[in-house]
Coordinates of C-alpha atoms in Angstrom, one line a residue:
Chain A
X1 CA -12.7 -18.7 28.5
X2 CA -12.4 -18.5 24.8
X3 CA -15.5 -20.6 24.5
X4 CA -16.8 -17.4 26.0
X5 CA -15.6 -15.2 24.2
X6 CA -16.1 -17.0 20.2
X7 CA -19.5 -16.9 22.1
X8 CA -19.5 -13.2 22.6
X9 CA -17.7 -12.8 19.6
X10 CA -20.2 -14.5 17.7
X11 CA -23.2 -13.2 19.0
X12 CA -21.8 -9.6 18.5
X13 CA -21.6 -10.7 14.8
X14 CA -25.3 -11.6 14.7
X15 CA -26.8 -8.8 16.8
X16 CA -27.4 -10.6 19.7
X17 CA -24.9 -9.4 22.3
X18 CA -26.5 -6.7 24.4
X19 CA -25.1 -2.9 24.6
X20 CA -23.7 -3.3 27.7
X21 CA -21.5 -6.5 26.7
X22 CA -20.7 -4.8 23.6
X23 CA -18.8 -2.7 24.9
X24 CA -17.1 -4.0 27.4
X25 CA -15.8 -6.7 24.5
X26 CA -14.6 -3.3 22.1
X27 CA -12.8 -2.7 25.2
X28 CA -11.3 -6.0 25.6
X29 CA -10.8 -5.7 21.9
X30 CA -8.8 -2.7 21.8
X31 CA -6.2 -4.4 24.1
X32 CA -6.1 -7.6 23.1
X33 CA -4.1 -8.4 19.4
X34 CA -5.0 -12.1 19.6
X35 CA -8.7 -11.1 20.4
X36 CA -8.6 -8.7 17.2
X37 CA -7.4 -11.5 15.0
X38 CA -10.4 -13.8 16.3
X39 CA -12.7 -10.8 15.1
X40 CA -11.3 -10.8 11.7
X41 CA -11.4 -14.2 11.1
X42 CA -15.2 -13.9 12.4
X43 CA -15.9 -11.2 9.8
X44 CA -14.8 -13.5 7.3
X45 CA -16.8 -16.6 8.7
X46 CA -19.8 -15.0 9.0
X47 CA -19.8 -13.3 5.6
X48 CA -19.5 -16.9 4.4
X49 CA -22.2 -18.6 6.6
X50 CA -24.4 -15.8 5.7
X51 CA -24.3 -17.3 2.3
X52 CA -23.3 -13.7 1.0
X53 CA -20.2 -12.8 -1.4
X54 CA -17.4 -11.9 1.3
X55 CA -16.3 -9.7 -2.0
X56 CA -17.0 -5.8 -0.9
X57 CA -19.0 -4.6 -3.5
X58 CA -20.5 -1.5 -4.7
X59 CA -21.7 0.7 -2.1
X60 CA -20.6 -1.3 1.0
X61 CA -16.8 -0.4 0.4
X62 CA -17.0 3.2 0.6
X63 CA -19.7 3.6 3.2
X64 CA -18.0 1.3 5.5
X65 CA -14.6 3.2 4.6
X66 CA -17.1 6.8 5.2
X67 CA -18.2 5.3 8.6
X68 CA -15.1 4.3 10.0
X69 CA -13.6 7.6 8.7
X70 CA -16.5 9.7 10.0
X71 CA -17.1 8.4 13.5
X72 CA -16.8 10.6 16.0
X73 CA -15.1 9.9 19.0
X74 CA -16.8 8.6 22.2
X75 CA -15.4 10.9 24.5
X76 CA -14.1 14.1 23.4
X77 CA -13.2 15.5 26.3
X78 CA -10.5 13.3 27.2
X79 CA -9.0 14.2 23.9
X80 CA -5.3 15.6 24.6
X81 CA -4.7 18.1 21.8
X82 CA -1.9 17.4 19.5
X83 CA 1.6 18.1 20.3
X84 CA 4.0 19.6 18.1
X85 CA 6.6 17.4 16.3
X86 CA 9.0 16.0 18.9
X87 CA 6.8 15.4 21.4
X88 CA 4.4 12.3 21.7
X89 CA 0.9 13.2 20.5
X90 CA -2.2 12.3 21.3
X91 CA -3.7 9.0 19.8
X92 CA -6.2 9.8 17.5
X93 CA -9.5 7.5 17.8
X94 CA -8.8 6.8 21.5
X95 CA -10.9 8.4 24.0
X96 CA -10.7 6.0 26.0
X97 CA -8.2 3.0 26.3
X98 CA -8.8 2.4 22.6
X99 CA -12.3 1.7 22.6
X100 CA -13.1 4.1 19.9
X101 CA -10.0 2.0 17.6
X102 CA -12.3 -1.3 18.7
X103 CA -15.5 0.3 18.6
X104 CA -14.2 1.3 14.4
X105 CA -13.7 -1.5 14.1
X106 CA -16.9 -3.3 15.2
X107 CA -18.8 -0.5 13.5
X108 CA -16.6 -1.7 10.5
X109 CA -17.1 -5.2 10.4
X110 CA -20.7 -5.4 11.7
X111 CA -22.2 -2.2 9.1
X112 CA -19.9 -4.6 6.0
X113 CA -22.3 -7.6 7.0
X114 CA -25.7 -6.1 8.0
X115 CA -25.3 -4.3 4.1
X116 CA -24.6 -7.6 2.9
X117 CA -28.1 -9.1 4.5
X118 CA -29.9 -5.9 3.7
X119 CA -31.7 -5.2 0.2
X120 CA -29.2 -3.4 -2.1
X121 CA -31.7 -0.2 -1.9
X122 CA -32.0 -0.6 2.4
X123 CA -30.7 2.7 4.1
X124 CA -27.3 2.1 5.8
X125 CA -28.1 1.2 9.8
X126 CA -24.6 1.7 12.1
X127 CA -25.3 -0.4 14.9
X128 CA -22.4 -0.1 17.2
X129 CA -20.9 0.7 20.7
X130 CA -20.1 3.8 19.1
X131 CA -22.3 7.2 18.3
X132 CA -24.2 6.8 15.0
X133 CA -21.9 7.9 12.0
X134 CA -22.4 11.3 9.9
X135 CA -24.7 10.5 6.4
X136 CA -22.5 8.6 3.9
X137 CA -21.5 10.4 1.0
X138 CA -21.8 9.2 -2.9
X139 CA -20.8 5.4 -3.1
X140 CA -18.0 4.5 -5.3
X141 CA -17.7 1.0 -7.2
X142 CA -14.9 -1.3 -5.6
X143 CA -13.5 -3.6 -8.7
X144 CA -11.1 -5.7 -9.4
X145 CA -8.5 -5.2 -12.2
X146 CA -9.7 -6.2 -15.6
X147 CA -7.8 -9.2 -16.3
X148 CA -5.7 -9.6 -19.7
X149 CA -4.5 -13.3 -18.7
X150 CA -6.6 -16.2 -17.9
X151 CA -3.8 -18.6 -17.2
X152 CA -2.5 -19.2 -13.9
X153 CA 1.5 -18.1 -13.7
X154 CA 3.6 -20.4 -12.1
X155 CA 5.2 -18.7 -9.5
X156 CA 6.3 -20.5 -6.2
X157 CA 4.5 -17.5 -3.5
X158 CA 8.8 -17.5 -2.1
X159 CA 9.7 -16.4 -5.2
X160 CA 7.0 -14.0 -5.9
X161 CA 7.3 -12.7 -2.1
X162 CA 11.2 -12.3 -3.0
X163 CA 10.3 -10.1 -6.1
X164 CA 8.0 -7.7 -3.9
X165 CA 10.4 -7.4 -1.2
X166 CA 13.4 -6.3 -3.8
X167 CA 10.8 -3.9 -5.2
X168 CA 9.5 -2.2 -2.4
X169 CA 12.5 -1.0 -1.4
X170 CA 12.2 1.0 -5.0
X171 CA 8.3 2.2 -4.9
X172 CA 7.2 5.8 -2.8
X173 CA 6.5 5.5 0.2
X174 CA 2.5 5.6 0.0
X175 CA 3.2 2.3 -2.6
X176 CA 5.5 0.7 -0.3
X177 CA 2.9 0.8 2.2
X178 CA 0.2 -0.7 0.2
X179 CA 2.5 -3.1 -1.3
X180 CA 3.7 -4.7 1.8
X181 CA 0.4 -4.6 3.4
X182 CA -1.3 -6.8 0.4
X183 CA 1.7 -9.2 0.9
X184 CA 1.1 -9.2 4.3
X185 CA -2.4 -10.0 4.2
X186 CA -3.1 -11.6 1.3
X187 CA -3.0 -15.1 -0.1
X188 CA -2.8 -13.9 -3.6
X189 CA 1.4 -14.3 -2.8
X190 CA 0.7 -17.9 -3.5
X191 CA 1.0 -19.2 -6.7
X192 CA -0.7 -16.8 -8.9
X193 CA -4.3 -17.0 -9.3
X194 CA -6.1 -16.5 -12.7
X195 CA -7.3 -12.3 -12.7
X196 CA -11.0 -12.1 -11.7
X197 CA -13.3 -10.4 -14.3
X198 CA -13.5 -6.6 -13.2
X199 CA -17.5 -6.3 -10.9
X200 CA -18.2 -3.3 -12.4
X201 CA -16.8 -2.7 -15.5
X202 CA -18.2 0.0 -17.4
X203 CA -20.9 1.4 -15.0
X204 CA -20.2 5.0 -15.5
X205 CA -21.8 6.0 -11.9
X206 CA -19.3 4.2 -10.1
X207 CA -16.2 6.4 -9.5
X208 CA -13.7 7.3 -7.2
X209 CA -15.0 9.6 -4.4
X210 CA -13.9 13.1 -4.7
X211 CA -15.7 14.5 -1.8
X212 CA -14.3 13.0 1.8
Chain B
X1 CA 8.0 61.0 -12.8
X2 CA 7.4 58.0 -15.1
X3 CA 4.3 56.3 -15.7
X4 CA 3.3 52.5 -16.4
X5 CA 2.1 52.1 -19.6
X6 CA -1.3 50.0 -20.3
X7 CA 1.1 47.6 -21.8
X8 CA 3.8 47.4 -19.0
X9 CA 1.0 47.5 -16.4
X10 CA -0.5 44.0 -18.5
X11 CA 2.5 42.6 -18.8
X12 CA 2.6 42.5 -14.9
X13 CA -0.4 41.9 -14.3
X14 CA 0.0 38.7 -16.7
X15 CA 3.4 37.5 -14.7
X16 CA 1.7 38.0 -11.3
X17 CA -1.2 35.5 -12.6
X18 CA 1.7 33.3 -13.9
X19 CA 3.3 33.2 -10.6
X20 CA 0.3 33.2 -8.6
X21 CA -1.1 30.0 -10.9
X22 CA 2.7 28.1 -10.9
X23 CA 2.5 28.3 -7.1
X24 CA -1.2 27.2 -7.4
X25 CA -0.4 24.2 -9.2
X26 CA 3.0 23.2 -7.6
X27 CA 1.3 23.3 -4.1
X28 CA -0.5 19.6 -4.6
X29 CA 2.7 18.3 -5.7
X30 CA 4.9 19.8 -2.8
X31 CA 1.8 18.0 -0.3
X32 CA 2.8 14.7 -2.0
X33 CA 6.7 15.3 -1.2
X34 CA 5.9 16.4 2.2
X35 CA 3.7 12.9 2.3
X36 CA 6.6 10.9 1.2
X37 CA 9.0 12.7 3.5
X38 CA 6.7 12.3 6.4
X39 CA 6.3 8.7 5.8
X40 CA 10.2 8.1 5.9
X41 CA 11.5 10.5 8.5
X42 CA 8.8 10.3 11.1
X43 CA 8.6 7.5 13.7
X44 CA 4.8 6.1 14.2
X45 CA 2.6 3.3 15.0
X46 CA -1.0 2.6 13.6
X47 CA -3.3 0.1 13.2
X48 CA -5.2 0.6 9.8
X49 CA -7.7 -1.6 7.4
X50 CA -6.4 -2.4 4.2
X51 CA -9.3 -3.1 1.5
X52 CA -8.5 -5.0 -1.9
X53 CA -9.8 -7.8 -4.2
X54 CA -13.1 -8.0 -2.2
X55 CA -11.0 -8.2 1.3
X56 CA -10.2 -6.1 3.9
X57 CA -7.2 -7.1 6.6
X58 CA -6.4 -4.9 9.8
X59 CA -2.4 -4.1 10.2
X60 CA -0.6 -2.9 12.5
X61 CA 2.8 -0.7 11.4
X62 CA 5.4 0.6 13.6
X63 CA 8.2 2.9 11.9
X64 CA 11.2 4.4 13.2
X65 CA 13.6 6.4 11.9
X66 CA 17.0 7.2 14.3
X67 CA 19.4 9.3 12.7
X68 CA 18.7 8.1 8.8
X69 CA 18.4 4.3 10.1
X70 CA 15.1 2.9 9.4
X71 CA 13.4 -0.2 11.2
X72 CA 9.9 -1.0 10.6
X73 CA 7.9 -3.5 11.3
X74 CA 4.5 -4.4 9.6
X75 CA 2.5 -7.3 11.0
X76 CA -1.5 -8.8 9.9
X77 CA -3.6 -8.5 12.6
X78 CA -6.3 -10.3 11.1
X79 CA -4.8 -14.7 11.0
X80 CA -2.4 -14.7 8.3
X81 CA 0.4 -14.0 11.2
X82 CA 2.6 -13.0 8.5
X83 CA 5.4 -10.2 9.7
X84 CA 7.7 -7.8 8.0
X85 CA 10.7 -6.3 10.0
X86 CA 12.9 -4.0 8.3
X87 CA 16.2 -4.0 10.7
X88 CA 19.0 -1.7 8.6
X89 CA 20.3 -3.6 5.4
X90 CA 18.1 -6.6 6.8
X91 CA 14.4 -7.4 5.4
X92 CA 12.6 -10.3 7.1
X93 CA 9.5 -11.5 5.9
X94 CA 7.9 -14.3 8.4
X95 CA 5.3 -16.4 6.5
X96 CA 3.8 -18.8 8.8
X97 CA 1.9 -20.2 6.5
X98 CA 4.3 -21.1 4.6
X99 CA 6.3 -21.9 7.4
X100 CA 9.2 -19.6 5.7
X101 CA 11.1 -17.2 6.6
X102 CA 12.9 -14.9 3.9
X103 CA 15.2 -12.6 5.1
X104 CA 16.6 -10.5 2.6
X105 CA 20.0 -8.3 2.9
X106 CA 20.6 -5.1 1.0
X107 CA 24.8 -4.1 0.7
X108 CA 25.5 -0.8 1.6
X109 CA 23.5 2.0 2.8
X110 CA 19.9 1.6 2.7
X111 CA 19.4 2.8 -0.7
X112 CA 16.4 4.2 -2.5
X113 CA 14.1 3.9 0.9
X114 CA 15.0 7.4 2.5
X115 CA 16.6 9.0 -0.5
X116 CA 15.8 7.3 -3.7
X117 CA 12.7 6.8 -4.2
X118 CA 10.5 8.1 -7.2
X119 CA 9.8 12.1 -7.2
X120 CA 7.1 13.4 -8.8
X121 CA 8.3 15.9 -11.2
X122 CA 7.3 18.3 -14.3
X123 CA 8.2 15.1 -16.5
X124 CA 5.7 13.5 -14.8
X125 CA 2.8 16.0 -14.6
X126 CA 2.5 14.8 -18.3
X127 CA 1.0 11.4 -17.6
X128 CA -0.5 12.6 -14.1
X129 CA -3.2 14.9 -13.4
X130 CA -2.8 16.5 -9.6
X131 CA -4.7 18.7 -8.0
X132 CA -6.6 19.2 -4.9
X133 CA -9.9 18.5 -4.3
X134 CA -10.9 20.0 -1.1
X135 CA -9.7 20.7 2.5
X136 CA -11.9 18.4 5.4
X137 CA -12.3 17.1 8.5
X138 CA -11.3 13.6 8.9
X139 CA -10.8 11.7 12.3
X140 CA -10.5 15.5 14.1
X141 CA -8.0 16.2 12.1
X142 CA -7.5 18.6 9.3
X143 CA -6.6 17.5 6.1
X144 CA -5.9 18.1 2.7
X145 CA -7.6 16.0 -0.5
X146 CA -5.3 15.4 -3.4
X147 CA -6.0 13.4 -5.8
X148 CA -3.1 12.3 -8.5
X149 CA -5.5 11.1 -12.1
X150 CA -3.4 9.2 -14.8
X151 CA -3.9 10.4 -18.0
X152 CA -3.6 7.2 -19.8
X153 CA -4.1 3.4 -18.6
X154 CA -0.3 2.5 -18.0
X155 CA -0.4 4.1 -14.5
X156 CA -3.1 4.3 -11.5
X157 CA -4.0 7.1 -9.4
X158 CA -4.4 8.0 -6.1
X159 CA -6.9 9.9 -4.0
X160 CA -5.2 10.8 -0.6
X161 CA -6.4 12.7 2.6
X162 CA -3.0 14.5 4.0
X163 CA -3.1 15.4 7.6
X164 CA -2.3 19.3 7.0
X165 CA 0.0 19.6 10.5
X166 CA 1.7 16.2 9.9
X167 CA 1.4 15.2 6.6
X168 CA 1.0 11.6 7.0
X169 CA -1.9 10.1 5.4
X170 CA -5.0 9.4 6.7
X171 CA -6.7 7.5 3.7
X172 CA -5.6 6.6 0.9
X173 CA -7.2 4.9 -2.2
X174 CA -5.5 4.1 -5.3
X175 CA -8.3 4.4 -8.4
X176 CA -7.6 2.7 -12.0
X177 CA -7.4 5.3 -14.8
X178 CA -11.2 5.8 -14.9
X179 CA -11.7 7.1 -11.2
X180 CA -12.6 3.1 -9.7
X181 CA -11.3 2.3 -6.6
X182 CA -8.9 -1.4 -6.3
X183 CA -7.5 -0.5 -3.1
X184 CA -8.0 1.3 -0.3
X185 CA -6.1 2.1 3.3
X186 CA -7.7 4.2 6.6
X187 CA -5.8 4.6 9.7
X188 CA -8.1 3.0 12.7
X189 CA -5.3 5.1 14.7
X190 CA -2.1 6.6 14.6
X191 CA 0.6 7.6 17.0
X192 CA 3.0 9.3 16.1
X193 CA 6.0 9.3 18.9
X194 CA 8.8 10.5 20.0
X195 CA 10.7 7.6 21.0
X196 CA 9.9 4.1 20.2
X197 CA 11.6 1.3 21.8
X198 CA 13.7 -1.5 20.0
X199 CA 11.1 -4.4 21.5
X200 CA 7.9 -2.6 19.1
X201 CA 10.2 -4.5 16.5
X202 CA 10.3 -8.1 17.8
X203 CA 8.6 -10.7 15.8
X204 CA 5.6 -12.8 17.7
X205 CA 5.8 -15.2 15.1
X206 CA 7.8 -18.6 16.9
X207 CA 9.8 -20.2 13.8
X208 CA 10.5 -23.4 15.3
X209 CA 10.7 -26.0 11.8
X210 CA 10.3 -22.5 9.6
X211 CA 12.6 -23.0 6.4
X212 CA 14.7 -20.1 6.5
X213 CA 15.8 -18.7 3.3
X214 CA 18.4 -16.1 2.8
X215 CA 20.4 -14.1 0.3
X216 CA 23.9 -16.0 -0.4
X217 CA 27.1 -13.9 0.2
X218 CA 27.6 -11.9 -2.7
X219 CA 31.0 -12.9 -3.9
X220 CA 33.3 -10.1 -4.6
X221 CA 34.3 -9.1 -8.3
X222 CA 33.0 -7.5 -11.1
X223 CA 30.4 -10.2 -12.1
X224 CA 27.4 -9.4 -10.5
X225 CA 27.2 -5.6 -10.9
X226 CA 27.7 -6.6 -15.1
X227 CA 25.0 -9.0 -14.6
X228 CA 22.7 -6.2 -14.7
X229 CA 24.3 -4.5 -17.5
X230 CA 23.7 -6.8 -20.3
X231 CA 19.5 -6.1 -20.2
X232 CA 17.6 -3.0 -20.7
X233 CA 14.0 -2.9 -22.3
X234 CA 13.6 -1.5 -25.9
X235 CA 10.2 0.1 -25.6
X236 CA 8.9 1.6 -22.2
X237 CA 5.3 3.0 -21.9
X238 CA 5.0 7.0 -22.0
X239 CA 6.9 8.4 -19.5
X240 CA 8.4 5.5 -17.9
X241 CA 12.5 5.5 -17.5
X242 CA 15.3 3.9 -16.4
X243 CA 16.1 4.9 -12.6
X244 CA 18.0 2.2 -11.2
X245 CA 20.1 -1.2 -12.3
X246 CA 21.8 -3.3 -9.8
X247 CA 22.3 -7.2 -9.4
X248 CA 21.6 -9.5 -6.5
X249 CA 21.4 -12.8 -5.2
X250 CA 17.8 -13.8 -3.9
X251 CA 17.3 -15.6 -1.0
X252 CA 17.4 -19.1 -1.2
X253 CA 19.2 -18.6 -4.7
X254 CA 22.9 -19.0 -5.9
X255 CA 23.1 -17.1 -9.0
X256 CA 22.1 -12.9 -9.3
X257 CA 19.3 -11.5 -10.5
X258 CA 19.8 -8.7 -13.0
X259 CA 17.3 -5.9 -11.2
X260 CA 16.2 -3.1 -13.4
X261 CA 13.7 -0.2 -12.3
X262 CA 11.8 1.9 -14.4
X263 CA 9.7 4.7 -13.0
X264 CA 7.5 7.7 -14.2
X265 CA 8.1 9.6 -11.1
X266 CA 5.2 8.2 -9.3
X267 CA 4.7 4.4 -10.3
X268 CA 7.6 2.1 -10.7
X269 CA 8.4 -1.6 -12.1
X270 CA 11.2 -3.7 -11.3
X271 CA 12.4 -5.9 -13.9
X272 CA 14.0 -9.2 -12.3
X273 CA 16.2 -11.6 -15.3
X274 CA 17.6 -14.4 -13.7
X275 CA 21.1 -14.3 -15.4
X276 CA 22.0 -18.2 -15.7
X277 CA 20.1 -20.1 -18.7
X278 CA 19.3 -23.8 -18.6
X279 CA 17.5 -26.0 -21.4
X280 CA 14.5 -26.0 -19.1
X281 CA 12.3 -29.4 -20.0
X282 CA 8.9 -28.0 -21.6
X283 CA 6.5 -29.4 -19.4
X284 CA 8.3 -27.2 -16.4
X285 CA 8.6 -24.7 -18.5
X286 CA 7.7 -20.9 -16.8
X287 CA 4.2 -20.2 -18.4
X288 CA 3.9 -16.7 -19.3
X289 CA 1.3 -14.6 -16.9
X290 CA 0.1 -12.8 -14.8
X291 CA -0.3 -12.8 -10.6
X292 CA -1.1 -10.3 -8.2
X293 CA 0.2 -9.2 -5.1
X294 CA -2.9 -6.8 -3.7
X295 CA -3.2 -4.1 -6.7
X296 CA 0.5 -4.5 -7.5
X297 CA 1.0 -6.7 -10.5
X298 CA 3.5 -9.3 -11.7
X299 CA 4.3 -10.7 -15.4
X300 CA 6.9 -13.6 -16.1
X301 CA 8.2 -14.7 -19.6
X302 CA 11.5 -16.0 -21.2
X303 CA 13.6 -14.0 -22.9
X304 CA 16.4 -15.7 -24.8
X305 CA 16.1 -18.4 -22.2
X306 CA 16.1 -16.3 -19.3
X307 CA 13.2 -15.5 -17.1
X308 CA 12.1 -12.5 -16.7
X309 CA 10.0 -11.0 -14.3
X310 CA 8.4 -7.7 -13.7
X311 CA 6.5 -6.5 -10.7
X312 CA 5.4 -3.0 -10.1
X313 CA 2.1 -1.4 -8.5
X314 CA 0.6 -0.5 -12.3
X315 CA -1.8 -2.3 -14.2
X316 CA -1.2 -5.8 -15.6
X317 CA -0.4 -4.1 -19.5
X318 CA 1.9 -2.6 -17.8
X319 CA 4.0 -5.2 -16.6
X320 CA 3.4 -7.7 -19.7
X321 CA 4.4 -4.4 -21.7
X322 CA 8.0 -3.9 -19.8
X323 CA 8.6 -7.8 -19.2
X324 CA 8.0 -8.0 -22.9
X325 CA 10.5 -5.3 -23.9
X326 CA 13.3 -6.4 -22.2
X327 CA 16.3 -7.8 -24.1
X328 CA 19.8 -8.5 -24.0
X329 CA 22.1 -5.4 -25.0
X330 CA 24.7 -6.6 -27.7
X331 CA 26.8 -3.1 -26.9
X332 CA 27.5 -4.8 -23.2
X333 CA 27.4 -8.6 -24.4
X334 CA 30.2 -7.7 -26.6
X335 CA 32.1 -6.0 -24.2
X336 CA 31.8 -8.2 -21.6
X337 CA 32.8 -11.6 -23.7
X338 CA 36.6 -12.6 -23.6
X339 CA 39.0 -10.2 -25.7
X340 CA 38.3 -7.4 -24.7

């Protein structure tokens, strides 16, 4: 069975699973937590064996982030409407059984490594279970903080994670979130890693979106 | 009967625009409140893709609040397995990769995290620019775009689409001082319920063989509370204050941690000084640096033979800047030695 499904999984990845599978395994994927880790690990594989920088770069970034933002949901109709505060409220992105969450997500991974096989000036294809998504807006750069220090601090990732911990309880809430989430996900709460060189330093066009 | 003047009549007219562009301006600010609010008091449960550093991670977050007590939960969907679960004065951080567990345990109530925490003020509309943007569609749902611009490089900003009938928020992207994006969140979904049950908040990380590390019994007396008192910084960046001071014993540790926490109303650093000294052989030495947790930076140096550390989501000056400034106070060393 799961040589089944890294099969499926993988030929999702490569274009090669057929409509009709697709969505069946967004479904599948919208239960399944163990499933959805197998898919991220996939996006990160096949960024790699497609010989392309898993960094998000340039464009990709935002249009992936306008994409999953701006796709519509597959079945409207089902859509309770929101109750007021109190009450349990509909789930947003989840016409049915979580497919649309899944089908985000595909759209997600699978429009970050089509952009990253396509010529930098190639329109922007969503291939997906889901409806195709509204016309991206303005890209915006994605960079990495300038870095000030080359060295490497010494910090055993415990101690580090101990630090963020204390401090989180200390940040807003919006900053706790993000905080906790790059400790969460991240490696970089290993020993710290020398700062990488900002991408896109000084390219004036690349800016923060301010339309949605 | 009496007439307005031309004068009286400008004069009003003047304090109506006054009023009319105070509100104006304060209403961004009281979307950011209601933001911060919403995140604290509200319970939900979401799934949402966190971008940074050239990778994006899928989490899943479940937060309740029952009567003021907070538990939270915020696990990686995406391999690293790691787990947080915030269970009343009880943090646990699972780190299977690691094969650690770190559970910290705050005294008292829970603290800054449903009352404390930073507010943006007018001190702080000096160093931050905040204003919305635009009102849009995003998901279904009808949102507001604010977007909070530092005016100088000490600080980052934030671009954040509000859900207008719940205030949570739907995206969020924290932007450098000129307008590039470092980090980025979007909600794949997001529940928010009425009633969550206590098993959403059960690790699914097994621990068998995990090293557990945990904060030591504090041990009662004045010690540890001074330990905080002898340090404060001698130059802060524009804006940035003292908001908080306490002392406390790391997991895994034995002695307390002076913690210190500056703030400009929006970003905040924590200052960590380990309070016991040794004649630490060169070669293991702390070297002086920089790390990075996501966007959040970290910056360790010895002061007078203590190590310092700060860690706060701000650029990396930032923290060198603080970690820097920090020194021993000689009003508090001298009150604290024997004689007095």
């Amino acid at each position: 069975m799961n040589e089944e499904l890294d099969s499926q999984l993988s030929a999702m990845f490569d274009d090669e699973l057929p409509q009709a599978e697709c969505e069946l395994l967004a479904l599948r994927l919208s239960r399944d937590r163990a499933l959805q880790a197998r898919w991220g690990r996939y996006a990160a594989i096949g960024a790699a064996v497609r010989g392309g920088d898993i960094r998000l770069g340039g464009m990709v970034a935002y249009e992936v982030s306008s994409a999953l933002a701006s796709e519509p949901l597959l079945a409207d109709a089902r859509e309770r409407p929101m109750q007021p505060t109190g009450l349990t409220l509909a789930r947003w992105w989840r016409p049915m059984a979580g497919a649309a969450l899944a089908a985000s997500v595909a759209a997600l991974s699978i429009l970050w490594l089509q952009q990253n096989s396509l010529p930098a000036s190639a329109p922007l294809v969503a291939r997906s279970t889901a409806p195709s998504a509204a016309p991206v807006e303005a890209p915006a750069s994605y960079v990495v903080p300038r870095a000030l220090e080359a060295r490497a601090m010494r910090m055993p990732a415990t101690e580090l994670a101990n630090y963020v911990v204390a401090h989180s309880q200390f940040s807003t809430p919006v900053s706790r979130g993000s905080l906790l989430s790059a400790l969460m996900a991240s490696e970089s709460a290993a020993v710290g890693a020398p700062e990488q060189a900002a991408g896109a330093a000084g390219d004036p066009d690349h800016h923060a979106d301010d339309s949605p | 009967m009496q007439t307005t003047r031309p004068s009286d009549r400008l004069a009003w007219f003047v304090f109506a625009l006054v009023v009319a562009s105070t509100a104006t301006a304060q209403e961004p600010r009281l979307w950011l409140e209601r933001m911060n609010q919403a995140l604290t008091a509200r319970n939900y449960d979401g799934v949402f893709a966190h971008w940074q550093d050239g990778k994006v991670e899928m989490l899943h977050i479940v937060h309740r609040n029952q009567n003021g007590a907070v538990t939270e939960r915020l696990a990686s969907l995406d391999g690293s397995g790691r787990e947080f679960i915030r269970t009343g004065n009880e943090l646990t951080c699972y780190l299977p990769d690691k094969r650690t567990v770190i559970v910290e345990t705050q005294s008292g109530e829970q603290g800054p995290l449903l009352a404390g925490f930073p507010t943006f003020d007018e001190k702080s509309a000096d160093f931050y620019d905040i204003r919305e943007l635009t009102r849009t569609r995003l998901n279904r749902r009808n949102t507001r775009v604010i977007a909070v611009t530092p005016r100088d490089e000490f600080r980052y900003g934030y671009r954040l689409w509000i859900d207008e009938s719940t205030a949570m928020p739907l995206k969020t992207q924290l932007c450098d001082a000129h307008g590039r994006i470092i980090e980025q969140v979007v909600f794949a979904s997001l529940t928010l319920a009425s009633r969550i049950p206590d098993s959403a908040f059960k690790p699914e990380v097994a621990t068998d063989g995990f090293q557990w590390l945990r904060s030591a019994p504090r041990a009662a007396g004045p010690e540890p509370a001074n330990a905080s008192a002898l340090w404060s910084a001698l130059k802060l960046p524009p804006g940035f204050r003292m908001t908080a001071r306490s002392a406390q014993i790391m997991p895994g540790a034995q002695d307390p941690v002076a913690h210190l926490v500056f703030s400009d109303g929006l970003a905040s650093v924590s200052v960590f000084v380990e309070t016991r000294s040794e004649v630490v052989p060169a070669d293991q030495q702390p070297v002086a640096g920089v790390a990075n947790v996501g966007s959040a930076s970290a910056f360790s140096t010895v002061i007078d033979g203590h190590k310092v550390t700060a860690v706060g989501e701000v650029p990396p000056a930032t923290v060198r800047f603080i970690a820097s400034s920090v020194k021993r106070s000689e009003a508090a060393l001298s009150a604290a030695s024997p004689g007095h």
